[in-house]
C-alpha positions as protocol buffer text, in pm:
chain_id: "A"
residue {
  index: 1
  type: MET
  ca { x: -4668 y: 4617 z: 1226 }
}
residue {
  index: 2
  type: ARG
  ca { x: -4896 y: 4326 z: 1301 }
}
residue {
  index: 3
  type: VAL
  ca { x: -4793 y: 3962 z: 1250 }
}
residue {
  index: 4
  type: ASP
  ca { x: -5074 y: 3724 z: 1156 }
}
residue {
  index: 5
  type: PRO
  ca { x: -5025 y: 3379 z: 1269 }
}
residue {
  index: 6
  type: ARG
  ca { x: -5019 y: 3120 z: 979 }
}
residue {
  index: 7
  type: PRO
  ca { x: -5281 y: 2855 z: 981 }
}
residue {
  index: 8
  type: LEU
  ca { x: -5172 y: 2524 z: 1103 }
}
residue {
  index: 9
  type: LEU
  ca { x: -5096 y: 2257 z: 854 }
}
residue {
  index: 10
  type: PRO
  ca { x: -5355 y: 1961 z: 855 }
}
residue {
  index: 11
  type: THR
  ca { x: -5221 y: 1648 z: 1010 }
}
residue {
  index: 12
  type: PRO
  ca { x: -5278 y: 1343 z: 809 }
}
residue {
  index: 13
  type: THR
  ca { x: -5463 y: 1073 z: 993 }
}
residue {
  index: 14
  type: ASP
  ca { x: -5381 y: 789 z: 754 }
}
residue {
  index: 15
  type: LYS
  ca { x: -5061 y: 633 z: 827 }
}
residue {
  index: 16
  type: THR
  ca { x: -4860 y: 479 z: 560 }
}
residue {
  index: 17
  type: ALA
  ca { x: -4813 y: 100 z: 565 }
}
residue {
  index: 18
  type: ALA
  ca { x: -4505 y: -39 z: 720 }
}
residue {
  index: 19
  type: VAL
  ca { x: -4247 y: -146 z: 476 }
}
residue {
  index: 20
  type: GLU
  ca { x: -4235 y: -529 z: 444 }
}
residue {
  index: 21
  type: SER
  ca { x: -3913 y: -701 z: 452 }
}
residue {
  index: 22
  type: ILE
  ca { x: -3760 y: -813 z: 119 }
}
residue {
  index: 23
  type: ARG
  ca { x: -3802 y: -1186 z: 48 }
}
residue {
  index: 24
  type: PRO
  ca { x: -3603 y: -1376 z: -213 }
}
residue {
  index: 25
  type: VAL
  ca { x: -3819 y: -1454 z: -532 }
}
residue {
  index: 26
  type: VAL
  ca { x: -3712 y: -1814 z: -519 }
}
residue {
  index: 27
  type: ALA
  ca { x: -3573 y: -1972 z: -200 }
}
residue {
  index: 28
  type: ARG
  ca { x: -3331 y: -2178 z: -413 }
}
residue {
  index: 29
  type: GLN
  ca { x: -3174 y: -1846 z: -550 }
}
residue {
  index: 30
  type: SER
  ca { x: -3078 y: -1754 z: -199 }
}
residue {
  index: 31
  type: ALA
  ca { x: -2900 y: -2085 z: -138 }
}
residue {
  index: 32
  type: ARG
  ca { x: -2719 y: -2071 z: -472 }
}
residue {
  index: 33
  type: PHE
  ca { x: -2600 y: -1714 z: -404 }
}
residue {
  index: 34
  type: GLU
  ca { x: -2459 y: -1821 z: -59 }
}
residue {
  index: 35
  type: ALA
  ca { x: -2283 y: -2099 z: -220 }
}
residue {
  index: 36
  type: VAL
  ca { x: -2120 y: -1889 z: -484 }
}
residue {
  index: 37
  type: LEU
  ca { x: -2013 y: -1651 z: -211 }
}
residue {
  index: 38
  type: SER
  ca { x: -1865 y: -1901 z: 2 }
}
residue {
  index: 39
  type: LYS
  ca { x: -1677 y: -2060 z: -284 }
}
residue {
  index: 40
  type: ARG
  ca { x: -1519 y: -1732 z: -374 }
}
residue {
  index: 41
  type: GLU
  ca { x: -1428 y: -1666 z: -7 }
}
residue {
  index: 42
  type: GLY
  ca { x: -1249 y: -2003 z: -7 }
}
residue {
  index: 43
  type: VAL
  ca { x: -1063 y: -1938 z: -330 }
}
residue {
  index: 44
  type: ALA
  ca { x: -948 y: -1590 z: -201 }
}
residue {
  index: 45
  type: ARG
  ca { x: -840 y: -1732 z: 139 }
}
residue {
  index: 46
  type: ARG
  ca { x: -645 y: -2012 z: -38 }
}
residue {
  index: 47
  type: SER
  ca { x: -488 y: -1757 z: -275 }
}
residue {
  index: 48
  type: LEU
  ca { x: -381 y: -1525 z: 5 }
}
residue {
  index: 49
  type: ARG
  ca { x: -244 y: -1810 z: 207 }
}
residue {
  index: 50
  type: GLY
  ca { x: -35 y: -1915 z: -106 }
}
residue {
  index: 51
  type: ASP
  ca { x: 96 y: -1556 z: -139 }
}
residue {
  index: 52
  type: VAL
  ca { x: 194 y: -1548 z: 232 }
}
residue {
  index: 53
  type: GLU
  ca { x: 370 y: -1867 z: 198 }
}
residue {
  index: 54
  type: GLN
  ca { x: 544 y: -1753 z: -110 }
}
residue {
  index: 55
  type: ALA
  ca { x: 648 y: -1427 z: 39 }
}
residue {
  index: 56
  type: GLY
  ca { x: 793 y: -1614 z: 345 }
}
residue {
  index: 57
  type: SER
  ca { x: 1004 y: -1843 z: 146 }
}
residue {
  index: 58
  type: SER
  ca { x: 1352 y: -1732 z: 53 }
}
residue {
  index: 59
  type: GLU
  ca { x: 1435 y: -1976 z: -214 }
}
residue {
  index: 60
  type: GLY
  ca { x: 1446 y: -1728 z: -506 }
}
residue {
  index: 61
  type: VAL
  ca { x: 1641 y: -1459 z: -320 }
}
residue {
  index: 62
  type: SER
  ca { x: 1997 y: -1417 z: -410 }
}
residue {
  index: 63
  type: PRO
  ca { x: 2209 y: -1286 z: -124 }
}
residue {
  index: 64
  type: GLU
  ca { x: 2401 y: -1094 z: -362 }
}
residue {
  index: 65
  type: LEU
  ca { x: 2109 y: -851 z: -419 }
}
residue {
  index: 66
  type: PHE
  ca { x: 2174 y: -716 z: -59 }
}
residue {
  index: 67
  type: GLY
  ca { x: 2543 y: -724 z: -70 }
}
residue {
  index: 68
  type: SER
  ca { x: 2753 y: -413 z: -34 }
}
residue {
  index: 69
  type: THR
  ca { x: 2875 y: -437 z: -396 }
}
residue {
  index: 70
  type: ARG
  ca { x: 2523 y: -404 z: -535 }
}
residue {
  index: 71
  type: SER
  ca { x: 2433 y: -131 z: -293 }
}
residue {
  index: 72
  type: LEU
  ca { x: 2738 y: 72 z: -391 }
}
residue {
  index: 73
  type: GLU
  ca { x: 2655 y: 47 z: -760 }
}
residue {
  index: 74
  type: ILE
  ca { x: 2309 y: 164 z: -683 }
}
residue {
  index: 75
  type: LEU
  ca { x: 2426 y: 451 z: -495 }
}
residue {
  index: 76
  type: ASN
  ca { x: 2689 y: 550 z: -750 }
}
residue {
  index: 77
  type: TYR
  ca { x: 2427 y: 516 z: -1017 }
}
residue {
  index: 78
  type: LEU
  ca { x: 2196 y: 767 z: -813 }
}
residue {
  index: 79
  type: LEU
  ca { x: 2483 y: 996 z: -774 }
}
residue {
  index: 80
  type: ASP
  ca { x: 2606 y: 1005 z: -1129 }
}
residue {
  index: 81
  type: GLU
  ca { x: 2288 y: 957 z: -1341 }
}
residue {
  index: 82
  type: VAL
  ca { x: 1975 y: 1038 z: -1137 }
}
residue {
  index: 83
  type: LEU
  ca { x: 2085 y: 1328 z: -919 }
}
residue {
  index: 84
  type: PRO
  ca { x: 2214 y: 1552 z: -1189 }
}
residue {
  index: 85
  type: GLY
  ca { x: 1876 y: 1530 z: -1396 }
}
residue {
  index: 86
  type: LEU
  ca { x: 1673 y: 1582 z: -1082 }
}
residue {
  index: 87
  type: ASP
  ca { x: 1442 y: 1884 z: -1108 }
}
residue {
  index: 88
  type: ALA
  ca { x: 1485 y: 2018 z: -751 }
}
residue {
  index: 89
  type: GLU
  ca { x: 1631 y: 2317 z: -598 }
}
residue {
  index: 90
  type: PRO
  ca { x: 2017 y: 2342 z: -562 }
}
residue {
  index: 91
  type: GLU
  ca { x: 2009 y: 2312 z: -179 }
}
residue {
  index: 92
  type: ILE
  ca { x: 1814 y: 1997 z: -192 }
}
residue {
  index: 93
  type: LYS
  ca { x: 2041 y: 1839 z: -469 }
}
residue {
  index: 94
  type: THR
  ca { x: 2333 y: 1934 z: -261 }
}
residue {
  index: 95
  type: LEU
  ca { x: 2195 y: 1779 z: 52 }
}
residue {
  index: 96
  type: ALA
  ca { x: 2093 y: 1463 z: -136 }
}
residue {
  index: 97
  type: GLU
  ca { x: 2440 y: 1435 z: -279 }
}
residue {
  index: 98
  type: ASP
  ca { x: 2605 y: 1486 z: 66 }
}
residue {
  index: 99
  type: LEU
  ca { x: 2381 y: 1202 z: 200 }
}
residue {
  index: 100
  type: ILE
  ca { x: 2458 y: 979 z: -86 }
}
residue {
  index: 101
  type: ARG
  ca { x: 2827 y: 1033 z: -54 }
}
residue {
  index: 102
  type: GLU
  ca { x: 2813 y: 976 z: 324 }
}
residue {
  index: 103
  type: GLU
  ca { x: 2619 y: 649 z: 282 }
}
residue {
  index: 104
  type: ILE
  ca { x: 2885 y: 535 z: 5 }
}
residue {
  index: 105
  type: HIS
  ca { x: 3163 y: 619 z: 255 }
}
residue {
  index: 106
  type: MET
  ca { x: 3000 y: 440 z: 542 }
}
residue {
  index: 107
  type: ARG
  ca { x: 2942 y: 124 z: 334 }
}
residue {
  index: 108
  type: GLN
  ca { x: 3307 y: 135 z: 199 }
}
residue {
  index: 109
  type: SER
  ca { x: 3464 y: 160 z: 549 }
}
residue {
  index: 110
  type: LEU
  ca { x: 3227 y: -122 z: 667 }
}
residue {
  index: 111
  type: GLU
  ca { x: 3342 y: -340 z: 390 }
}
residue {
  index: 112
  type: GLN
  ca { x: 3708 y: -248 z: 465 }
}
residue {
  index: 113
  type: GLN
  ca { x: 3651 y: -339 z: 839 }
}
residue {
  index: 114
  type: ARG
  ca { x: 3505 y: -684 z: 738 }
}
residue {
  index: 115
  type: ALA
  ca { x: 3796 y: -752 z: 502 }
}
residue {
  index: 116
  type: GLU
  ca { x: 4038 y: -673 z: 799 }
}
residue {
  index: 117
  type: VAL
  ca { x: 3848 y: -916 z: 1023 }
}
residue {
  index: 118
  type: GLN
  ca { x: 3850 y: -1204 z: 778 }
}
residue {
  index: 119
  type: VAL
  ca { x: 4228 y: -1189 z: 709 }
}
């Protein structure tokens, strides 16, 4: 079997022209576009600053939301309403129930200790 070498491809001698940089059609458009961008950045920065300040303030937060009474209500709701309807394996439901009951017991004992200290 004989292998014939393929003929070499012709090499082009004409080089393509270099790509020119893109220039704005009108110089004013570039300045106007930059102004719009900087205005949007400033508004976004002010908006973010306001969000951070609002998140840092605790004026609208009621301490009762974090109290043990509310926590116990939520845990009991989970135990009585959510857990029975949960679509999960029986072992997972049992584990979740045990964890919730343990948390309820711990919060009740802490509340009892606080009540003893305050008396």
